[in-house]
C-alpha atoms as one frame of an Amber mdcrd trajectory, in Angstrom:
protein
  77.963  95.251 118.724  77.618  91.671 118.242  77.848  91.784 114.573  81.195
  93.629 115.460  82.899  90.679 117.971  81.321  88.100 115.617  83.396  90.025
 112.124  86.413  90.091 114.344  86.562  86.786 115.200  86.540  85.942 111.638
  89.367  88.647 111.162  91.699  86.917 113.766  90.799  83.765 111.697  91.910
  84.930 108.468  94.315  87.529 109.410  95.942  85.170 112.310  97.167  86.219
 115.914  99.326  88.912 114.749  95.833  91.081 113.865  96.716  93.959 115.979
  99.840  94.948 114.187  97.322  95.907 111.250  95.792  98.357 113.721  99.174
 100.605 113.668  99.000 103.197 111.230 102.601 102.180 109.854 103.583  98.794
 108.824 107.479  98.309 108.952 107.645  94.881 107.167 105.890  96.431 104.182
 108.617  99.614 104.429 111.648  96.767 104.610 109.849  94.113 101.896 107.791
  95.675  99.649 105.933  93.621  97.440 107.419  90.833  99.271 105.592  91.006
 102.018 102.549  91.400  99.837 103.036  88.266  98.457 103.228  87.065 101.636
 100.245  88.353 102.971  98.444  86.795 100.008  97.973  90.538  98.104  98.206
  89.286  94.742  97.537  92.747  92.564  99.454  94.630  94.576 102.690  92.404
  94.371 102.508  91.610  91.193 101.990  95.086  90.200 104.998  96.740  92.156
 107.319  93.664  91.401 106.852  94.315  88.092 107.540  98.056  89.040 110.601
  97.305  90.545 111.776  94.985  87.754 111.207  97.721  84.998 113.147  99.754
  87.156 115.778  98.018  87.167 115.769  97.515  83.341 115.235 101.207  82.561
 118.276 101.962  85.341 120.753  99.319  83.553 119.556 100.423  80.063 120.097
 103.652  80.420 123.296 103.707  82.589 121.821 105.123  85.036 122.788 104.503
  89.065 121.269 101.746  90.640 121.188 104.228  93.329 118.939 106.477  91.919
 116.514 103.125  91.385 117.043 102.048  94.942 116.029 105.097  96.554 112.551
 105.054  94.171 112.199 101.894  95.438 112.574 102.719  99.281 110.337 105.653
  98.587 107.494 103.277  97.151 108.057 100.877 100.062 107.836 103.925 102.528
 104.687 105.103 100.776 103.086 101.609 101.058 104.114 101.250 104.590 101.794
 103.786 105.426  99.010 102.665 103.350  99.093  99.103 103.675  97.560  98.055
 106.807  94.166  99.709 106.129  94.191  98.247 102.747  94.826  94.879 103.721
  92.190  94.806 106.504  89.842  96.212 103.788  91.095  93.104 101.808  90.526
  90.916 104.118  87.357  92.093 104.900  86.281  91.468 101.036  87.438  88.239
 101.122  85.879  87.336 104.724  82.279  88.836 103.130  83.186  86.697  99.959
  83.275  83.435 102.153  80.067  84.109 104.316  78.501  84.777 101.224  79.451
  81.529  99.212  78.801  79.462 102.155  75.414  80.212 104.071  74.465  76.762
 105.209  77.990  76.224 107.007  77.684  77.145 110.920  80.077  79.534 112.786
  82.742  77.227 113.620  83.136  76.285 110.478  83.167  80.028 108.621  85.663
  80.087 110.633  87.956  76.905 109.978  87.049  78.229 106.111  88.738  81.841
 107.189  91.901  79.979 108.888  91.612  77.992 105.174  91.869  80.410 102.822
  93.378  83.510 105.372  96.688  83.837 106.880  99.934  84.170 104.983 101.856
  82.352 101.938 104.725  79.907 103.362 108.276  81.837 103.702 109.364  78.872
 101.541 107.589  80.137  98.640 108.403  83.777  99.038 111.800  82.668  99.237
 112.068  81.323  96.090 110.325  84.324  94.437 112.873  86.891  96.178 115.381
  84.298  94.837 114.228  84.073  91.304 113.564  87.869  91.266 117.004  88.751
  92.317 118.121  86.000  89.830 116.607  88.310  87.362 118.332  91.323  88.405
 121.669  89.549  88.175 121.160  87.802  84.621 120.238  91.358  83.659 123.511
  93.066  84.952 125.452  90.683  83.510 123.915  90.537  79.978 124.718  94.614
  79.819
């Protein structure tokens, strides 16, 4: 039980004082973002991988005449899919990369696991997911146009 309170408190550390939306079974930001709010949450594989999902998607789609609407609802579906999945994998994540810091740091006290969790934990700044969503929509644009 101890063991338990003491891996939380490094959870709230990394994760942040939102934690308990990761205990929902259904994470809307993920359904609404996608691999945007990956990013943001510091997922690297996963957002790279579906960003560069979505991206072939929309080449394939434009290539291929196809309706963007056809791409949009894969897209939605994949984000839907995710939203489900997501929370459990992150906290699994996180829970790797909390392990990962008590491990490489044995002769640091509590307190400062901690402060190292806060570190290297919590999310991306909004400016720099921002820019991405700009630079990736950018991309989608350049591509119409060069059609």
């Amino acid at each position: 039980m101890q063991e338990e309170k003491i891996q939380e408190g490094y959870r709230i550390a990394y994760i942040g004082e939102r934690k308990k939306a990761f205990d929902m079974p259904f994470s809307i930001p993920s359904a609404i973002l996608g691999p945007f709010y990956f990013l943001y949450r510091k997922d690297w594989s996963l957002s790279i991988v579906l960003m560069i999902c979505y991206f072939a998607s929309h080449v394939y789609m434009i290539q291929n005449s196809i309706t963007d609407d056809l791409g949009l609802l894969l897209r939605f579906i994949i984000n839907i899919i995710y939203a489900f999945l997501f929370n459990n994998r992150y906290l699994s994540l996180v829970d790797k990369k909390i392990a990962f810091i008590l491990k490489t740091n044995p002769d640091k006290t509590k307190a400062e696991l901690i402060e190292e969790c806060k570190k290297q934990g919590r999310t991306l700044p909004i400016g720099v997911v921002i820019i991405i969503l700009i630079l990736y929509i950018t991309g989608i644009v350049l591509l119409k146009q060069a059609k």
